Short mmCIF file of C-alpha atoms in Angstrom, two decimals:
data_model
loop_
_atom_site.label_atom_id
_atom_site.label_comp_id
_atom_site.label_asym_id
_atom_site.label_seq_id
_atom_site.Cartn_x
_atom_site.Cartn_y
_atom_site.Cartn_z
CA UNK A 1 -90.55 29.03 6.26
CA UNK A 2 -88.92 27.54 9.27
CA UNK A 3 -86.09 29.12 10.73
CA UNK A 4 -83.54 26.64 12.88
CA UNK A 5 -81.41 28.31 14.99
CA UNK A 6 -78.70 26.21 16.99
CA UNK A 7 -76.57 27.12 20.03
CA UNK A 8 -73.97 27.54 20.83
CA UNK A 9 -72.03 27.93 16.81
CA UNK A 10 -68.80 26.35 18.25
CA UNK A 11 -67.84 24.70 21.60
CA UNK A 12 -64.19 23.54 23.05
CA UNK A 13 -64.27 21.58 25.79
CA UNK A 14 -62.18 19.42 28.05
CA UNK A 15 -62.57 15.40 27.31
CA UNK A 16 -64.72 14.36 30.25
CA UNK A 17 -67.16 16.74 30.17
CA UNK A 18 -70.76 17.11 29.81
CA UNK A 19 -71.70 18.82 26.89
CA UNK A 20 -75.34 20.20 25.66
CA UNK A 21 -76.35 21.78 22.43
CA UNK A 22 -79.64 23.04 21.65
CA UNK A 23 -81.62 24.09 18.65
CA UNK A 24 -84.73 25.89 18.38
CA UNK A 25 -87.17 26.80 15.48
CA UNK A 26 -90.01 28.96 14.70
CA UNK A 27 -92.54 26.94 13.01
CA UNK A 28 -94.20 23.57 14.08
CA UNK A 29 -92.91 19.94 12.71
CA UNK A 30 -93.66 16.83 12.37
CA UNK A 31 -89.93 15.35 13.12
CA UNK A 32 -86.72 16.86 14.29
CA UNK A 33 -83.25 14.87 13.66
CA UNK A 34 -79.44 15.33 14.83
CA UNK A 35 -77.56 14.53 12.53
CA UNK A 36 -73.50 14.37 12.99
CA UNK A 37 -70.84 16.20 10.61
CA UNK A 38 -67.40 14.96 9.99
CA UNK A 39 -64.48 17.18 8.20
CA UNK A 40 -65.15 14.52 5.26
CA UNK A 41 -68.22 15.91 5.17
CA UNK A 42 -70.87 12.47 5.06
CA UNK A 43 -73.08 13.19 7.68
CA UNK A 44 -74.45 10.48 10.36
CA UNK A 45 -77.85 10.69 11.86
CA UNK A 46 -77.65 10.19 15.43
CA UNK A 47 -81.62 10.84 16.10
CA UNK A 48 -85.34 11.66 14.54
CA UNK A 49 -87.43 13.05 17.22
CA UNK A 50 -90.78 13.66 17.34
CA UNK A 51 -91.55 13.95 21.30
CA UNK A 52 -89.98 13.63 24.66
CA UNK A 53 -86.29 11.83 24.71
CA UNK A 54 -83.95 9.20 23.35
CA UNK A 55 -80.70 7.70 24.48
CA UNK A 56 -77.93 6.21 22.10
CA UNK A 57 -75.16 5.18 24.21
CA UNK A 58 -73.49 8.30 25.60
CA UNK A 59 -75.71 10.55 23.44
CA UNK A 60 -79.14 12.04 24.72
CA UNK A 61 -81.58 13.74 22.57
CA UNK A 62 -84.59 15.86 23.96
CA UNK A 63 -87.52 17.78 22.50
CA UNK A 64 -90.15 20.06 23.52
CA UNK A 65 -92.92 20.51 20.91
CA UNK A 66 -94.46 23.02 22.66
CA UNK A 67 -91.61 25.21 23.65
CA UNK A 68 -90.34 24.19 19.59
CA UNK A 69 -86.97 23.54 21.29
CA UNK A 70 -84.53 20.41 21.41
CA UNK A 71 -81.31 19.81 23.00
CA UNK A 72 -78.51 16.89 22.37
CA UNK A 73 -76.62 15.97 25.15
CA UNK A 74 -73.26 14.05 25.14
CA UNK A 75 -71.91 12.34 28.39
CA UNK A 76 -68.44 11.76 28.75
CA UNK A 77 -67.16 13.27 25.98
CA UNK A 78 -64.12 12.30 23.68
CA UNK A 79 -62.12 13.77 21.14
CA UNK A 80 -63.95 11.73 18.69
CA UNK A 81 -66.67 13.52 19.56
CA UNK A 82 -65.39 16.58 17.53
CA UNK A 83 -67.52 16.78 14.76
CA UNK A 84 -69.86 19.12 13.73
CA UNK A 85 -73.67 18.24 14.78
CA UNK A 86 -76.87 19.87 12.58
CA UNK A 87 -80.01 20.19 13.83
CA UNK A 88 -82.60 19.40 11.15
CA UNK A 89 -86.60 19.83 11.14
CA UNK A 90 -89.09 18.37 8.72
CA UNK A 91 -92.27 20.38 8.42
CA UNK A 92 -94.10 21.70 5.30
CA UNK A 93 -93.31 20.11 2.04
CA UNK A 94 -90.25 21.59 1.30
CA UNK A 95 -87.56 18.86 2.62
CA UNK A 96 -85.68 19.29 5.59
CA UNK A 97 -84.54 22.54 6.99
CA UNK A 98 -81.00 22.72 8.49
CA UNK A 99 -79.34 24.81 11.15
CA UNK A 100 -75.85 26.22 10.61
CA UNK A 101 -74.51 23.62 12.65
CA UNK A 102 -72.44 23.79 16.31
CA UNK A 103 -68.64 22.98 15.73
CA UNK A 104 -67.91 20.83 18.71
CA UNK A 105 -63.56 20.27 19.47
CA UNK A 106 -62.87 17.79 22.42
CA UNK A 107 -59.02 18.03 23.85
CA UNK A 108 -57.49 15.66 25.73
CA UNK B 1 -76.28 -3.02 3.12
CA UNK B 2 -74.07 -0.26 1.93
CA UNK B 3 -76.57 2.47 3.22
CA UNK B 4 -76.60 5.73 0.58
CA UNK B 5 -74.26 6.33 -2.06
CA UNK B 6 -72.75 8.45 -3.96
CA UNK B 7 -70.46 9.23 -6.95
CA UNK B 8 -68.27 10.69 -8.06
CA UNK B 9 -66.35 11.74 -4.45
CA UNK B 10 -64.38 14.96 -5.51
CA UNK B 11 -65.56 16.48 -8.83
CA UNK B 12 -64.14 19.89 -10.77
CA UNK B 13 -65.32 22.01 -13.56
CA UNK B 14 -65.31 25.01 -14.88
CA UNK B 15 -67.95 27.66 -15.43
CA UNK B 16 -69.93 26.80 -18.21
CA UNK B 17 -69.61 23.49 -18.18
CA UNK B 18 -72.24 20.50 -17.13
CA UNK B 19 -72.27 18.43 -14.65
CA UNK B 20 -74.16 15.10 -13.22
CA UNK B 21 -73.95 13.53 -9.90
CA UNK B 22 -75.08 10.13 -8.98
CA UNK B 23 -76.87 8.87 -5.79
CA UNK B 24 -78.04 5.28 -4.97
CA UNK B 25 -80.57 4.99 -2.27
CA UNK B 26 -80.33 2.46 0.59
CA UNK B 27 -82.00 -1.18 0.12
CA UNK B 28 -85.93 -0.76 0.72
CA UNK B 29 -85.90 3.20 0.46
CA UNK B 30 -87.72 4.99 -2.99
CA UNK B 31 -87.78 8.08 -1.91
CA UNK B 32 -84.29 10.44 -2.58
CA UNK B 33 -83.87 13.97 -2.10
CA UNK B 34 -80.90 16.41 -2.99
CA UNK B 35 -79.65 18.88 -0.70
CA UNK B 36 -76.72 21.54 -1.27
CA UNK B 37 -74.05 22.50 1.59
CA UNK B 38 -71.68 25.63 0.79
CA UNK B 39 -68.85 25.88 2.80
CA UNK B 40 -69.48 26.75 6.48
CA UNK B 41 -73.33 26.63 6.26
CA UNK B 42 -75.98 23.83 6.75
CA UNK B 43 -77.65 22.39 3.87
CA UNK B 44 -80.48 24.00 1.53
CA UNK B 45 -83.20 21.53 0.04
CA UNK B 46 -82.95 21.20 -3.62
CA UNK B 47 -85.46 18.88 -5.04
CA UNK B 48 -87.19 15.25 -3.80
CA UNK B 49 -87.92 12.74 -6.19
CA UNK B 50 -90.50 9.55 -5.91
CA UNK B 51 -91.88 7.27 -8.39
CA UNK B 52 -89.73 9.03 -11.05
CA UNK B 53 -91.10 12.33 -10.98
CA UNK B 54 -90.08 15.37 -9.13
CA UNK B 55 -92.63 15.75 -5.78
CA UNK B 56 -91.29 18.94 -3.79
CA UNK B 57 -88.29 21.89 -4.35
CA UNK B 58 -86.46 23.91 -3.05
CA UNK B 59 -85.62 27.99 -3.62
CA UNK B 60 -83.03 26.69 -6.82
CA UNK B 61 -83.36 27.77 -10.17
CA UNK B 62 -84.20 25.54 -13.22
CA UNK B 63 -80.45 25.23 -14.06
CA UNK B 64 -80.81 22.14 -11.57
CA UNK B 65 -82.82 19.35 -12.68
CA UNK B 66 -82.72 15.60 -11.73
CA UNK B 67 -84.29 12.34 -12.54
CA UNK B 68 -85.15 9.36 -11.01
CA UNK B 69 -84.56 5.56 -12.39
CA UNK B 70 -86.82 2.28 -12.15
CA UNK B 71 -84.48 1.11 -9.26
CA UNK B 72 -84.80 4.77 -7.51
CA UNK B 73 -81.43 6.00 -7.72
CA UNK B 74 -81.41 9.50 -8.88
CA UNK B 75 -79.13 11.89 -10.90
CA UNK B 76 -78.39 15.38 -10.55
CA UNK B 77 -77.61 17.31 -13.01
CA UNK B 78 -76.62 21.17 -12.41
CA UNK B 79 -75.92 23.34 -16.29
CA UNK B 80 -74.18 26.17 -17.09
CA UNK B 81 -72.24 26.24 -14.05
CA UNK B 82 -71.75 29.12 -11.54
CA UNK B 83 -68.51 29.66 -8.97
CA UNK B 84 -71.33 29.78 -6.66
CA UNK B 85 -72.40 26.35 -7.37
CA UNK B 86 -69.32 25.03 -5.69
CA UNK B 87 -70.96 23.00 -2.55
CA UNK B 88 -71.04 19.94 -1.41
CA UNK B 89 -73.97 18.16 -3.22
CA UNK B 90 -75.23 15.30 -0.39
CA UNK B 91 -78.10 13.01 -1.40
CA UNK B 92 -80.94 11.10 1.36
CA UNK B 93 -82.91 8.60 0.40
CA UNK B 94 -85.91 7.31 2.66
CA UNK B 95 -88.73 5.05 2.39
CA UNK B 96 -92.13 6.34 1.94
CA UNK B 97 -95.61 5.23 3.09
CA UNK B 98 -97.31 4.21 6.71
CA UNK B 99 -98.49 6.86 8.94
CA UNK B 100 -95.69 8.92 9.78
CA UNK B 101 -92.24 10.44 8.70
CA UNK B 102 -89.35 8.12 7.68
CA UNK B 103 -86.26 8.87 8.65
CA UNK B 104 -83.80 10.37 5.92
CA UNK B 105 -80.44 8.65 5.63
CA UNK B 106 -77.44 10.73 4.15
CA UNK B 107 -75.23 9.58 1.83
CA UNK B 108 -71.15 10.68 2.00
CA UNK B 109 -71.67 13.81 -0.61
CA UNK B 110 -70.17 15.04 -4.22
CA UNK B 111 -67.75 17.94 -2.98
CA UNK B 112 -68.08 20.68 -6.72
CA UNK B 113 -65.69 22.79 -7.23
CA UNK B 114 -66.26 24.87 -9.94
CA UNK B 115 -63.34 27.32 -11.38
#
């Protein structure tokens, strides 16, 4: 069973800033996605990675298969960033698996 | 396209008691799967469903079962219900075939609450 463990489990920080969160799991994949979490609770996907990097705007997602470790980067950040984001791997059969999910809260 | 639904939004019950929860895939995907999200954690696979029948699951007992329609939107359906079972119940649909993963596509969620 995979485990996904993200970093850091919540984050305030100053609108403007640059701001990185980064997962990591234990067990090979074929796909890794960020996926974004509002208080409603619908949750957006922002990325699927499988290798190297992809750029959406102000967001940047990177992977490393063989350090089994990604990171989502967002530039300029804004209180509507706030959200919480979910790291996500697909491996085996079983669906995805989740990590607990980073809490991000942008002030003005 | 109005991506994934689902249905009902908000949804109580009380222990005991039945309950079914409704998810229509986006246009073009056949593939749904069911995932539960307690409060404060990350989602926990429940079951996947394709051509009708039930293909993978997840560590959840048989007290949740599901089905899949001709026009592969899918029902969940949780019995005798726990206070545990309150979650939010979100359902992804993608579209199989090719070569590689398709991306899953999330759908707004059911939020349970069972008394």
């Amino acid at each position: 069973k995979n485990e996904v463990e993200q970093s850091p489990q919540n984050l305030t920080a100053q609108e403007g800033e640059f701001i990185t969160i980064n997962c990591s799991y234990s067990v090979g994949i074929s796909a890794l996605h960020w996926l974004q979490q509002h208080p409603g609770g619908g949750i957006v996907s922002l990325f699927m990675l499988s290798s190297g990097k992809k750029k959406h705007g102000r967001l940047i997602a990177t992977i490393n298969i063989q350090e089994k470790h990604s990171s989502l980067h967002i530039t300029a950040s804004h209180p509507r960033d706030s959200a919480v984001y979910i790291c996500a791997v697909k491996g085996g059969a079983d669906g995805l698996t989740f990590g607990k999910g980073t809490h991000l809260i942008i002030q003005p | 396209d109005a991506g994934v639904t689902q249905s009902p939004t908000h949804l109580i019950k009380t222990r005991g008691q039945q309950v079914t929860l409704r998810c229509s895939p986006k246009s073009g995907h056949d593939t749904v799967s069911w995932y539960q999200q307690a409060l404060g954690q990350g989602p926990q696979f429940i079951f996947q469903y394709y051509e009708e029948e039930e293909r993978q699951r997840g560590n959840f007992p048989d007290r949740f079962s599901g089905h899949q329609f001709p026009n592969y939107s899918s029902e969940l359906n949780v019995n005798a219900l726990l206070l545990g079972d309150s979650a939010l119940y979100l359902c992804a649909s993608r579209k199989t075939g090719g070569s590689s993963y398709n991306e899953q596509f999330f759908g707004p969620g059911t939020r349970l609450t069972v008394l």
